[in-house]
Every structure is written in C-alpha cells, then in structure tokens.
GROMACS .gro file of C-alpha atoms in nm:
model
  459
    1VAL     CA    1   0.347  -1.696   3.675
    2ALA     CA    2   0.493  -2.016   3.528
    3LEU     CA    3   0.192  -2.070   3.302
    4SER     CA    4   0.201  -1.711   3.176
    5ARG     CA    5   0.573  -1.746   3.103
    6TRP     CA    6   0.511  -2.068   2.911
    7GLN     CA    7   0.232  -1.905   2.713
    8PHE     CA    8   0.437  -1.603   2.615
    9GLY     CA    9   0.739  -1.823   2.545
   10ILE     CA   10   0.546  -2.055   2.313
   11THR     CA   11   0.374  -1.773   2.123
   12SER     CA   12   0.692  -1.565   2.088
   13VAL     CA   13   0.906  -1.855   1.965
   14TYR     CA   14   0.630  -1.950   1.723
   15HIS     CA   15   0.597  -1.591   1.599
   16PHE     CA   16   0.971  -1.561   1.552
   17PHE     CA   17   0.967  -1.858   1.315
   18PHE     CA   18   0.815  -1.620   1.058
   19VAL     CA   19   0.994  -1.294   1.135
   20PRO     CA   20   1.349  -1.382   1.014
   21LEU     CA   21   1.219  -1.522   0.684
   22THR     CA   22   1.019  -1.204   0.629
   23LEU     CA   23   1.332  -0.993   0.692
   24GLY     CA   24   1.554  -1.194   0.460
   25LEU     CA   25   1.328  -1.324   0.185
   26GLY     CA   26   1.175  -0.981   0.123
   27ILE     CA   27   1.519  -0.840   0.041
   28LEU     CA   28   1.601  -1.139  -0.183
   29VAL     CA   29   1.273  -1.093  -0.375
   30ALA     CA   30   1.354  -0.723  -0.419
   31ILE     CA   31   1.701  -0.811  -0.555
   32LEU     CA   32   1.551  -1.059  -0.803
   33GLN     CA   33   1.301  -0.801  -0.926
   34THR     CA   34   1.583  -0.547  -0.959
   35LEU     CA   35   1.770  -0.796  -1.181
   36TYR     CA   36   1.454  -0.833  -1.391
   37TYR     CA   37   1.415  -0.455  -1.412
   38ARG     CA   38   1.774  -0.414  -1.532
   39ASN     CA   39   1.813  -0.720  -1.756
   40LYS     CA   40   1.453  -0.776  -1.876
   41LYS     CA   41   1.501  -1.154  -1.851
   42GLU     CA   42   1.173  -1.336  -1.811
   43ALA     CA   43   1.337  -1.593  -1.580
   44TYR     CA   44   1.401  -1.321  -1.319
   45LYS     CA   45   1.037  -1.215  -1.334
   46ARG     CA   46   0.923  -1.574  -1.284
   47ALA     CA   47   1.168  -1.616  -0.995
   48THR     CA   48   1.041  -1.294  -0.835
   49LYS     CA   49   0.681  -1.412  -0.849
   50PHE     CA   50   0.766  -1.760  -0.722
   51TRP     CA   51   0.960  -1.643  -0.416
   52GLY     CA   52   0.721  -1.350  -0.369
   53THR     CA   53   0.429  -1.589  -0.325
   54LEU     CA   54   0.612  -1.780  -0.051
   55PHE     CA   55   0.709  -1.449   0.107
   56LEU     CA   56   0.342  -1.341   0.120
   57ILE     CA   57   0.233  -1.662   0.291
   58ASN     CA   58   0.503  -1.622   0.554
   59PHE     CA   59   0.426  -1.251   0.602
   60ALA     CA   60   0.055  -1.317   0.661
   61MET     CA   61   0.128  -1.585   0.920
   62GLY     CA   62   0.374  -1.357   1.099
   63VAL     CA   63   0.117  -1.079   1.125
   64VAL     CA   64  -0.150  -1.311   1.266
   65THR     CA   65   0.078  -1.456   1.534
   66GLY     CA   66   0.229  -1.119   1.625
   67ILE     CA   67  -0.108  -0.965   1.710
   68VAL     CA   68  -0.166  -1.227   1.980
   69MET     CA   69   0.162  -1.138   2.150
   70GLU     CA   70   0.065  -0.774   2.192
   71PHE     CA   71  -0.265  -0.864   2.358
   72GLN     CA   72  -0.073  -1.064   2.618
   73PHE     CA   73   0.099  -0.748   2.743
   74GLY     CA   74  -0.237  -0.619   2.863
   75MET     CA   75  -0.381  -0.951   2.976
   76ASN     CA   76  -0.121  -1.188   3.124
   77TRP     CA   77   0.133  -0.912   3.194
   78SER     CA   78  -0.082  -0.617   3.297
   79GLU     CA   79   0.147  -0.526   3.588
   80TYR     CA   80   0.433  -0.504   3.342
   81SER     CA   81   0.227  -0.281   3.111
   82ARG     CA   82   0.117  -0.064   3.403
   83THR     CA   83   0.473  -0.017   3.526
   84VAL     CA   84   0.666   0.009   3.199
   85GLY     CA   85   0.397   0.091   2.942
   86ASP     CA   86   0.486   0.462   2.919
   87ILE     CA   87   0.825   0.363   2.779
   88PHE     CA   88   0.765   0.025   2.619
   89GLY     CA   89   0.457   0.146   2.430
   90ALA     CA   90   0.638   0.425   2.244
   91PRO     CA   91   0.862   0.216   2.015
   92LEU     CA   92   0.579  -0.036   1.962
   93ALA     CA   93   0.347   0.246   1.854
   94ILE     CA   94   0.607   0.386   1.615
   95GLU     CA   95   0.663   0.037   1.474
   96ALA     CA   96   0.292  -0.005   1.402
   97LEU     CA   97   0.215   0.348   1.280
   98VAL     CA   98   0.524   0.395   1.064
   99ALA     CA   99   0.716   0.081   0.975
  100PHE     CA  100   0.432  -0.171   0.961
  101PHE     CA  101   0.195   0.063   0.775
  102ILE     CA  102   0.463   0.136   0.515
  103GLU     CA  103   0.534  -0.234   0.485
  104SER     CA  104   0.173  -0.342   0.445
  105THR     CA  105   0.076  -0.052   0.215
  106PHE     CA  106   0.354  -0.100  -0.034
  107LEU     CA  107   0.325  -0.477  -0.016
  108GLY     CA  108  -0.038  -0.436  -0.124
  109LEU     CA  109   0.071  -0.215  -0.413
  110TRP     CA  110   0.328  -0.475  -0.512
  111ILE     CA  111   0.084  -0.769  -0.496
  112PHE     CA  112  -0.180  -0.608  -0.716
  113GLY     CA  113   0.040  -0.372  -0.917
  114TRP     CA  114   0.194  -0.612  -1.167
  115ASP     CA  115   0.138  -0.463  -1.516
  116ARG     CA  116  -0.073  -0.187  -1.358
  117LEU     CA  117   0.199   0.033  -1.205
  118PRO     CA  118   0.500   0.171  -1.394
  119LYS     CA  119   0.784  -0.083  -1.359
  120GLY     CA  120   1.004   0.154  -1.158
  121ILE     CA  121   0.730   0.235  -0.907
  122HIS     CA  122   0.639  -0.132  -0.880
  123LEU     CA  123   1.002  -0.216  -0.809
  124ALA     CA  124   1.021   0.061  -0.549
  125SER     CA  125   0.713  -0.091  -0.379
  126ILE     CA  126   0.882  -0.422  -0.298
  127TRP     CA  127   1.199  -0.245  -0.182
  128LEU     CA  128   1.000  -0.016   0.050
  129ALA     CA  129   0.805  -0.312   0.186
  130ALA     CA  130   1.122  -0.516   0.245
  131LEU     CA  131   1.313  -0.227   0.404
  132ALA     CA  132   1.014  -0.133   0.621
  133ALA     CA  133   1.007  -0.489   0.757
  134ASN     CA  134   1.365  -0.445   0.875
  135ILE     CA  135   1.287  -0.099   1.016
  136SER     CA  136   0.999  -0.262   1.201
  137ALA     CA  137   1.247  -0.503   1.357
  138PHE     CA  138   1.453  -0.206   1.475
  139TRP     CA  139   1.166  -0.060   1.679
  140ILE     CA  140   1.079  -0.395   1.830
  141LEU     CA  141   1.442  -0.436   1.935
  142VAL     CA  142   1.446  -0.084   2.083
  143ALA     CA  143   1.166  -0.200   2.313
  144ASN     CA  144   1.334  -0.532   2.392
  145SER     CA  145   1.671  -0.369   2.455
  146PHE     CA  146   1.514  -0.146   2.720
  147MET     CA  147   1.413  -0.463   2.905
  148GLN     CA  148   1.769  -0.593   2.881
  149HIS     CA  149   1.943  -0.263   2.964
  150PRO     CA  150   1.706   0.012   3.086
  151VAL     CA  151   1.804   0.367   2.983
  152GLY     CA  152   1.634   0.706   2.942
  153TYR     CA  153   1.384   0.676   3.226
  154GLU     CA  154   1.291   0.798   3.571
  155ILE     CA  155   1.062   0.640   3.830
  156VAL     CA  156   0.755   0.844   3.926
  157ASP     CA  157   0.508   0.698   4.178
  158GLY     CA  158   0.625   0.346   4.102
  159HIS     CA  159   0.592   0.390   3.723
  160LEU     CA  160   0.874   0.421   3.474
  161VAL     CA  161   0.848   0.743   3.275
  162MET     CA  162   1.060   0.824   2.971
  163ASN     CA  163   1.282   1.130   3.014
  164ASN     CA  164   1.523   1.081   2.724
  165PHE     CA  165   1.392   0.929   2.399
  166SER     CA  166   1.731   0.957   2.228
  167ALA     CA  167   1.880   0.735   2.500
  168LEU     CA  168   1.645   0.457   2.388
  169LEU     CA  169   1.768   0.494   2.030
  170THR     CA  170   2.135   0.501   2.127
  171ASN     CA  171   2.110   0.214   2.374
  172PRO     CA  172   2.424   0.004   2.307
  173TYR     CA  173   2.211  -0.306   2.341
  174VAL     CA  174   2.007  -0.203   2.034
  175TRP     CA  175   2.310  -0.155   1.813
  176ALA     CA  176   2.442  -0.497   1.900
  177GLN     CA  177   2.108  -0.680   1.872
  178PHE     CA  178   1.968  -0.513   1.560
  179PRO     CA  179   2.238  -0.599   1.303
  180HIS     CA  180   2.279  -0.946   1.453
  181THR     CA  181   1.905  -1.012   1.425
  182VAL     CA  182   1.866  -0.868   1.075
  183LEU     CA  183   2.166  -1.056   0.937
  184ALA     CA  184   2.028  -1.374   1.093
  185GLY     CA  185   1.708  -1.300   0.899
  186PHE     CA  186   1.903  -1.266   0.575
  187THR     CA  187   2.069  -1.600   0.654
  188THR     CA  188   1.726  -1.757   0.707
  189GLY     CA  189   1.600  -1.625   0.373
  190ALA     CA  190   1.914  -1.745   0.196
  191PHE     CA  191   1.894  -2.100   0.333
  192PHE     CA  192   1.521  -2.114   0.257
  193MET     CA  193   1.597  -2.019  -0.104
  194LEU     CA  194   1.895  -2.256  -0.123
  195GLY     CA  195   1.696  -2.555   0.003
  196ILE     CA  196   1.402  -2.514  -0.234
  197SER     CA  197   1.627  -2.426  -0.529
  198ALA     CA  198   1.834  -2.739  -0.463
  199TYR     CA  199   1.515  -2.947  -0.480
  200TYR     CA  200   1.444  -2.818  -0.832
  201LEU     CA  201   1.807  -2.834  -0.948
  202LEU     CA  202   1.833  -3.200  -0.852
  203ARG     CA  203   1.529  -3.273  -1.066
  204LYS     CA  204   1.660  -3.047  -1.344
  205LYS     CA  205   1.331  -2.857  -1.351
  206GLU     CA  206   1.293  -2.485  -1.421
  207LEU     CA  207   1.671  -2.434  -1.427
  208ASP     CA  208   1.631  -2.083  -1.571
  209VAL     CA  209   1.447  -1.983  -1.251
  210PHE     CA  210   1.634  -2.175  -0.985
  211THR     CA  211   1.992  -2.147  -1.111
  212PRO     CA  212   2.004  -1.768  -1.054
  213SER     CA  213   1.804  -1.813  -0.733
  214PHE     CA  214   2.058  -2.065  -0.605
  215LYS     CA  215   2.353  -1.842  -0.697
  216LEU     CA  216   2.199  -1.534  -0.534
  217ALA     CA  217   2.114  -1.727  -0.217
  218ALA     CA  218   2.464  -1.873  -0.189
  219ILE     CA  219   2.626  -1.528  -0.219
  220VAL     CA  220   2.383  -1.357   0.021
  221GLY     CA  221   2.404  -1.654   0.257
  222LEU     CA  222   2.783  -1.633   0.284
  223ILE     CA  223   2.776  -1.257   0.342
  224ALA     CA  224   2.490  -1.281   0.591
  225ILE     CA  225   2.619  -1.568   0.804
  226THR     CA  226   2.967  -1.411   0.815
  227GLY     CA  227   2.813  -1.084   0.931
  228THR     CA  228   2.590  -1.265   1.180
  229ILE     CA  229   2.888  -1.437   1.340
  230PHE     CA  230   3.090  -1.113   1.350
  231MET     CA  231   2.803  -0.917   1.507
  232GLY     CA  232   2.743  -1.205   1.749
  233ASP     CA  233   3.101  -1.163   1.865
  234GLN     CA  234   3.044  -0.790   1.911
  235GLU     CA  235   2.723  -0.858   2.100
  236GLY     CA  236   2.910  -1.098   2.328
  237LYS     CA  237   3.161  -0.825   2.414
  238MET     CA  238   2.872  -0.588   2.484
  239LEU     CA  239   2.714  -0.847   2.715
  240GLY     CA  240   3.040  -0.873   2.903
  241ARG     CA  241   3.005  -0.504   2.992
  242LEU     CA  242   2.629  -0.474   3.042
  243ALA     CA  243   2.506  -0.825   3.133
  244PRO     CA  244   2.789  -1.017   3.302
  245MET     CA  245   2.549  -1.266   3.465
  246LYS     CA  246   2.422  -1.370   3.122
  247VAL     CA  247   2.778  -1.427   3.001
  248ALA     CA  248   2.864  -1.631   3.309
  249ALA     CA  249   2.551  -1.844   3.259
  250MET     CA  250   2.634  -1.894   2.890
  251GLU     CA  251   2.968  -2.038   2.998
  252GLY     CA  252   2.854  -2.219   3.312
  253LEU     CA  253   3.111  -2.011   3.500
  254TRP     CA  254   3.042  -2.029   3.873
  255GLU     CA  255   3.370  -1.886   4.006
  256THR     CA  256   3.546  -1.571   3.889
  257GLU     CA  257   3.846  -1.644   3.664
  258ASP     CA  258   4.139  -1.448   3.524
  259PRO     CA  259   4.225  -1.564   3.264
  260ALA     CA  260   3.884  -1.719   3.199
  261SER     CA  261   3.854  -2.048   3.016
  262PHE     CA  262   3.589  -2.141   2.760
  263SER     CA  263   3.374  -2.453   2.810
  264ILE     CA  264   3.326  -2.662   2.496
  265ILE     CA  265   3.092  -2.901   2.677
  266ALA     CA  266   3.000  -2.943   3.043
  267THR     CA  267   2.762  -3.114   3.279
  268ILE     CA  268   2.598  -2.862   3.509
  269ASP     CA  269   2.466  -2.918   3.860
  270GLU     CA  270   2.261  -2.607   3.930
  271GLU     CA  271   2.163  -2.711   4.282
  272ALA     CA  272   2.525  -2.759   4.389
  273GLY     CA  273   2.645  -2.462   4.183
  274GLU     CA  274   2.921  -2.653   4.006
  275ASN     CA  275   3.009  -2.839   3.687
  276PRO     CA  276   3.098  -3.203   3.764
  277PHE     CA  277   3.260  -3.230   3.420
  278ALA     CA  278   3.379  -2.961   3.180
  279LEU     CA  279   3.602  -2.965   2.874
  280ARG     CA  280   3.758  -2.620   2.887
  281VAL     CA  281   4.007  -2.428   2.675
  282PRO     CA  282   4.222  -2.193   2.888
  283GLY     CA  283   4.205  -1.818   2.821
  284VAL     CA  284   3.958  -1.834   2.533
  285LEU     CA  285   3.667  -1.671   2.717
  286SER     CA  286   3.890  -1.379   2.814
  287PHE     CA  287   3.994  -1.351   2.449
  288LEU     CA  288   3.632  -1.346   2.333
  289MET     CA  289   3.554  -1.065   2.578
  290TYR     CA  290   3.874  -0.856   2.559
  291ASN     CA  291   4.065  -0.973   2.244
  292ARG     CA  292   4.344  -1.092   2.469
  293PHE     CA  293   4.406  -1.419   2.652
  294TYR     CA  294   4.372  -1.266   2.997
  295GLY     CA  295   4.115  -1.054   3.177
  296GLU     CA  296   3.876  -1.119   3.462
  297ILE     CA  297   3.532  -1.266   3.401
  298GLN     CA  298   3.305  -1.262   3.705
  299GLY     CA  299   3.143  -1.590   3.806
  300MET     CA  300   2.777  -1.638   3.891
  301ASP     CA  301   2.840  -1.686   4.263
  302GLU     CA  302   3.018  -1.352   4.300
  303LEU     CA  303   2.761  -1.174   4.081
  304ASN     CA  304   2.475  -1.325   4.280
  305GLU     CA  305   2.620  -1.188   4.603
  306GLN     CA  306   2.671  -0.851   4.438
  307TYR     CA  307   2.309  -0.841   4.316
  308GLN     CA  308   2.179  -0.944   4.659
  309THR     CA  309   2.356  -0.643   4.807
  310GLU     CA  310   2.223  -0.415   4.534
  311TYR     CA  311   1.868  -0.546   4.482
  312GLY     CA  312   1.785  -0.733   4.802
  313ALA     CA  313   1.755  -1.097   4.901
  314GLY     CA  314   1.691  -1.355   4.632
  315ASN     CA  315   1.850  -1.584   4.377
  316TYR     CA  316   1.962  -1.391   4.069
  317ILE     CA  317   2.119  -1.684   3.883
  318PRO     CA  318   1.920  -1.768   3.566
  319PRO     CA  319   1.852  -2.126   3.443
  320VAL     CA  320   2.212  -2.213   3.360
  321THR     CA  321   2.173  -2.546   3.181
  322LEU     CA  322   1.920  -2.411   2.931
  323ILE     CA  323   2.126  -2.099   2.858
  324PHE     CA  324   2.455  -2.293   2.836
  325TRP     CA  325   2.328  -2.540   2.575
  326SER     CA  326   2.112  -2.288   2.385
  327PHE     CA  327   2.423  -2.081   2.326
  328ARG     CA  328   2.620  -2.380   2.199
  329ILE     CA  329   2.343  -2.496   1.969
  330MET     CA  330   2.315  -2.146   1.823
  331VAL     CA  331   2.690  -2.105   1.773
  332GLY     CA  332   2.736  -2.461   1.645
  333LEU     CA  333   2.464  -2.419   1.383
  334GLY     CA  334   2.605  -2.081   1.285
  335MET     CA  335   2.950  -2.227   1.221
  336LEU     CA  336   2.797  -2.518   1.029
  337MET     CA  337   2.602  -2.276   0.807
  338LEU     CA  338   2.922  -2.079   0.742
  339LEU     CA  339   3.098  -2.396   0.626
  340ILE     CA  340   2.803  -2.487   0.403
  341CYS     CA  341   2.806  -2.143   0.239
  342ILE     CA  342   3.183  -2.155   0.182
  343TYR     CA  343   3.140  -2.501   0.030
  344LEU     CA  344   2.862  -2.385  -0.203
  345ILE     CA  345   3.043  -2.068  -0.312
  346TYR     CA  346   3.340  -2.282  -0.420
  347PHE     CA  347   3.118  -2.477  -0.660
  348VAL     CA  348   2.916  -2.173  -0.767
  349ILE     CA  349   3.239  -2.007  -0.880
  350ARG     CA  350   3.376  -2.317  -1.054
  351LYS     CA  351   3.063  -2.474  -1.205
  352LYS     CA  352   2.782  -2.355  -1.424
  353ASP     CA  353   2.570  -2.667  -1.372
  354TYR     CA  354   2.477  -2.640  -1.005
  355SER     CA  355   2.275  -2.962  -1.023
  356LYS     CA  356   2.602  -3.157  -1.011
  357ILE     CA  357   2.722  -3.011  -0.679
  358PRO     CA  358   2.800  -3.303  -0.445
  359LEU     CA  359   2.566  -3.345  -0.145
  360LEU     CA  360   2.315  -3.106  -0.304
  361GLY     CA  361   2.034  -3.333  -0.190
  362LEU     CA  362   2.107  -3.248   0.174
  363LEU     CA  363   2.039  -2.877   0.129
  364PRO     CA  364   1.658  -2.892   0.170
  365PHE     CA  365   1.714  -3.028   0.521
  366THR     CA  366   1.942  -2.735   0.609
  367ILE     CA  367   1.642  -2.499   0.586
  368ALA     CA  368   1.583  -2.593   0.951
  369PHE     CA  369   1.929  -2.477   1.065
  370PRO     CA  370   1.867  -2.098   1.081
  371TYR     CA  371   1.523  -2.152   1.236
  372LEU     CA  372   1.674  -2.356   1.518
  373ALA     CA  373   1.964  -2.112   1.563
  374ASN     CA  374   1.723  -1.815   1.577
  375SER     CA  375   1.499  -1.984   1.832
  376PHE     CA  376   1.777  -2.097   2.064
  377GLY     CA  377   1.943  -1.757   2.035
  378TRP     CA  378   1.630  -1.584   2.161
  379ILE     CA  379   1.572  -1.843   2.431
  380MET     CA  380   1.924  -1.771   2.556
  381THR     CA  381   1.868  -1.395   2.534
  382GLU     CA  382   1.540  -1.388   2.722
  383MET     CA  383   1.612  -1.658   2.979
  384GLY     CA  384   1.952  -1.506   3.050
  385ARG     CA  385   1.778  -1.196   3.186
  386GLN     CA  386   1.580  -1.390   3.448
  387PRO     CA  387   1.460  -1.336   3.716
  388TRP     CA  388   1.405  -0.988   3.570
  389VAL     CA  389   1.154  -0.881   3.306
  390VAL     CA  390   1.316  -0.535   3.313
  391PHE     CA  391   1.666  -0.586   3.442
  392GLY     CA  392   1.728  -0.439   3.786
  393ILE     CA  393   1.383  -0.279   3.805
  394LEU     CA  394   1.094  -0.523   3.766
  395ARG     CA  395   1.105  -0.894   3.844
  396THR     CA  396   0.915  -1.137   3.624
  397SER     CA  397   0.715  -1.262   3.922
  398ASP     CA  398   0.593  -0.906   3.987
  399ALA     CA  399   0.500  -0.833   3.625
  400VAL     CA  400   0.223  -1.091   3.582
  401SER     CA  401  -0.143  -0.988   3.610
  402THR     CA  402  -0.267  -1.003   3.969
  403VAL     CA  403  -0.601  -1.135   3.842
  404LEU     CA  404  -0.434  -1.435   3.682
  405VAL     CA  405  -0.226  -1.511   3.991
  406ASN     CA  406  -0.553  -1.605   4.164
  407ASN     CA  407  -0.699  -1.776   3.853
  408PRO     CA  408  -0.435  -2.010   3.709
  409GLY     CA  409  -0.706  -2.212   3.536
  410MET     CA  410  -0.768  -1.919   3.299
  411VAL     CA  411  -0.405  -1.917   3.192
  412LEU     CA  412  -0.390  -2.295   3.158
  413THR     CA  413  -0.700  -2.292   2.935
  414SER     CA  414  -0.564  -2.018   2.709
  415LEU     CA  415  -0.223  -2.185   2.701
  416ILE     CA  416  -0.375  -2.512   2.579
  417LEU     CA  417  -0.598  -2.337   2.325
  418PHE     CA  418  -0.316  -2.118   2.189
  419THR     CA  419  -0.088  -2.417   2.154
  420LEU     CA  420  -0.354  -2.618   1.969
  421VAL     CA  421  -0.451  -2.330   1.739
  422TYR     CA  422  -0.087  -2.247   1.666
  423GLY     CA  423  -0.020  -2.613   1.592
  424ILE     CA  424  -0.303  -2.608   1.337
  425LEU     CA  425  -0.170  -2.281   1.190
  426MET     CA  426   0.173  -2.439   1.154
  427LEU     CA  427   0.023  -2.728   0.957
  428VAL     CA  428  -0.164  -2.480   0.737
  429ASP     CA  429   0.153  -2.277   0.682
  430VAL     CA  430   0.358  -2.584   0.587
  431TYR     CA  431   0.078  -2.702   0.357
  432LEU     CA  432   0.062  -2.365   0.179
  433LEU     CA  433   0.439  -2.335   0.146
  434VAL     CA  434   0.466  -2.686   0.003
  435LYS     CA  435   0.170  -2.629  -0.229
  436TYR     CA  436   0.294  -2.302  -0.372
  437SER     CA  437   0.657  -2.411  -0.384
  438LYS     CA  438   0.543  -2.669  -0.641
  439ILE     CA  439   0.385  -2.404  -0.866
  440VAL     CA  440   0.632  -2.206  -1.073
  441PRO     CA  441   0.491  -1.908  -1.269
  442GLY     CA  442   0.406  -2.031  -1.614
  443GLU     CA  443   0.297  -2.372  -1.486
  444GLY     CA  444  -0.020  -2.275  -1.295
  445VAL     CA  445  -0.212  -2.005  -1.117
  446GLY     CA  446  -0.175  -1.859  -0.774
  447HIS     CA  447   0.077  -1.585  -0.846
  448PRO     CA  448   0.043  -1.209  -0.811
  449THR     CA  449  -0.003  -1.113  -1.177
  450SER     CA  450  -0.253  -0.878  -1.329
  451ASP     CA  451  -0.462  -1.165  -1.460
  452SER     CA  452  -0.449  -1.399  -1.158
  453SER     CA  453  -0.397  -1.169  -0.862
  454VAL     CA  454  -0.725  -1.279  -0.706
  455SER     CA  455  -0.583  -1.634  -0.683
  456ASN     CA  456  -0.285  -1.540  -0.470
  457PRO     CA  457  -0.273  -1.677  -0.112
  458LEU     CA  458  -0.351  -1.348   0.063
  459ALA     CA  459  -0.660  -1.280  -0.146
   0.00000   0.00000   0.00000
C-alpha cells in the first residue's frame, strides 16, 4: 500500500508540474496572437511563435506523463477502479473524448496552419486549444471532487453506481477547486513568461518581443494571483463545511475552539496529539471560516471520535505535520507572488524601459514559486483526505490491488523505474525549454511556421 501510494504520489506531482503551465501559457499565447491579429505588428507574431514553442514542449510532456497515471488506476489501484469505476470513469471519458480531442486537434491545426489557414481560423484554433485545456481540467476535477465529497451515487452489491450525473457537476467541491486551480495555472504561465522575459530585458535583447510579453504577464499575473487567493479563501470556507478534519489538520487544531485561533507556526507532536509550541493569533481561524471573529471550529480529537462512531474503529487523523506546513508554504508563496506582481505593475505603469526595473534579475528564479505552491497545495489536498481514497466510503488501504499486496517487489521495481525515467524526462524537458528559449523567431529555426514546421519540437 505504501509503495503504491508513493508511486502514484510521485507520478501525479510530476505530471502536475506541466498541467498549470499548459492552462496558463496557452491562454497567454492566444492573447498575444489576438494582439497580432488586431494590430498586425510583427513583434506580436514573433512573440506568439516563441512562447508557442515552449507551450508545445510542455504540452507534450504533460500528455506523456498523464497517460501513465491512468494506467495506475487499473494496475496498482484495481480495487478502487472496481468499486468506483462506474462513477469515476465517466468524467475521465468525457475529458478524453471531448476536451482533450478538441485540444489536440486544434493544436495540430495551429502548429501546421501558419500561412496555410485564414488568419481568423488560425487564431480561433489556438483559442479553442487553450480553452479546451481548461475544460479538460474541469472534468478531471469533477472526478477528483467526487473522491473528496461523494455525491450522486448509490451502492449496489458493494459497487458505487451513479444515479445523478448533475449532482457530480454541481458538487460544491468542484466549483471551489476548479477556479482556484485554473487561476493558479494562469499564475504559473504569467511567472514563466515574466522570468524568461526578464532574462532578455536585462540583456537588452529582442526588446520588441519581450517588452509586450513582460507587460502582458505582469497584468495577467496580478489578476490571476489575486483571483487565486480569493478563490482559495472561498475553498477554505467550503472545506470548513464539507471537510472539517482537513481544516483542523491544516491548522494543527487538536481541541475544539470557539473562537478559533490561527497558527502562524507550530511544532507538532502527532503521537501525543498536541503542539508543544504554537504562535497563534486569536479569532483569526474563525474569521477565515465565518467572516467573523467567533465561531466554533472542531478539533481533530473530537472529529476522530465522531468518525469512529460513524465509520467504525480506526484512526481518522491525517498526517498533520505534512498538511500543516504544506498549507503554509502554499499560502506564503501565494502572498509573495502577489507582492511581486504589485511591485511589477507599479513600474510597468510608470516606466517604458522595463529593463531598468530594480531587482529584475531575481525574476527568473521566481518561476519556481508557482510550481512549488501548486505542488504543496495538491499534497495538502490529497493527504488531507487520508485515510480515505473516497471519503467516508473507501479507505486507501482497501483500494490497492490485492495482487500487489502479496507482491510488493513488483511495485518497488516499477516505482524505481518510473522515478528514474521521469528524472530523465525532466532533464530532457529542461534541456528543450532552455534550448528553445534561446531561439527567438527570426534568429533561427525550430518554430511552427509554414517553412520550418517540420523543425518544431513536436515533429
């Protein structure tokens, strides 16, 4: 069980390195091409092709790593698929048959359609591909939200059967997760564009391409990170209603409090069920949940007793230390990115020469911030549901393949191989991104034009 969890955890975190950039950068490329379509400035066309090439590399890597994850549902987690597959498979099938096919089809038209398709149709291709990527995320989150908060089902002979498809679509968990995830993707795309643009601006190279790219990324970044933080707050309130154990673990709250204080930092002793040290701010947790400085927040000890009565004997407290610090890393990076965007917008408004913005040289390093925030956010989300794989219905320990329970060596072998192969793929991805980030259209080949399309990374 532990090995299968590690394998799925490693592959899913790795896969999600590529997903947010696909969501955000695709939209930014579409905006740049729209500016070219409207203004006919060659610099916008060159910017579109430059960022489009990096988008294609990232998209291809995301597809490759995502396929492996789906196979694991039938191999490592066959009991999960057998029990929940009638429900979980539906949104995944819709995602593949509708959203992903639209995305891949129109992306192909966009790659090879430069100077072959009418400009309006070619522009529509990148918009459809970018929007389909975000629609794809919606269906994936419909499936994930069912695991967090099961709705629209009945149990027949030990299997979960869907009896209300609309309930899946209106699951409150979806409508908190989806905008938060998509806006985080836009933030990732914006910081990716800011970091690389800053590299060129500092060297005063290709300013006609990277000045508008920098400005667009700063504006989108500010809007996106503001929206991400706002939707994160809304998601937190939703968790207070639907997943109180996750909220208590995020705060390291063992005893029920009213008003409930917020822990800035704490040392957590999970065996003793206490925090030897905690720097807490009175009433703030109640305010975050209820918009007032009072209101009861249940502690993990009380919730654990409640769950034991409802679900039977066992320990229902998730790994508190990991969840507590994952939440703080995510929130801390989010606030830092907000400050960076506010700082950049100030200079974007006041200056035309962005190369003179103080501390511009630090921006390439901030590309890592949204990646780390995304990863820790999902670690918190998934680990906060433990020990359940489908909350209240199927425990993680019961979802693993019975074949693998008796053959841990098989899982260990695949875990080692996947980790090695994914490590190599990461090196290849970084190499390709660095290589093509140094080639601006007009300086070399490797860009999706009518004359050099066969040299693009996907071909």
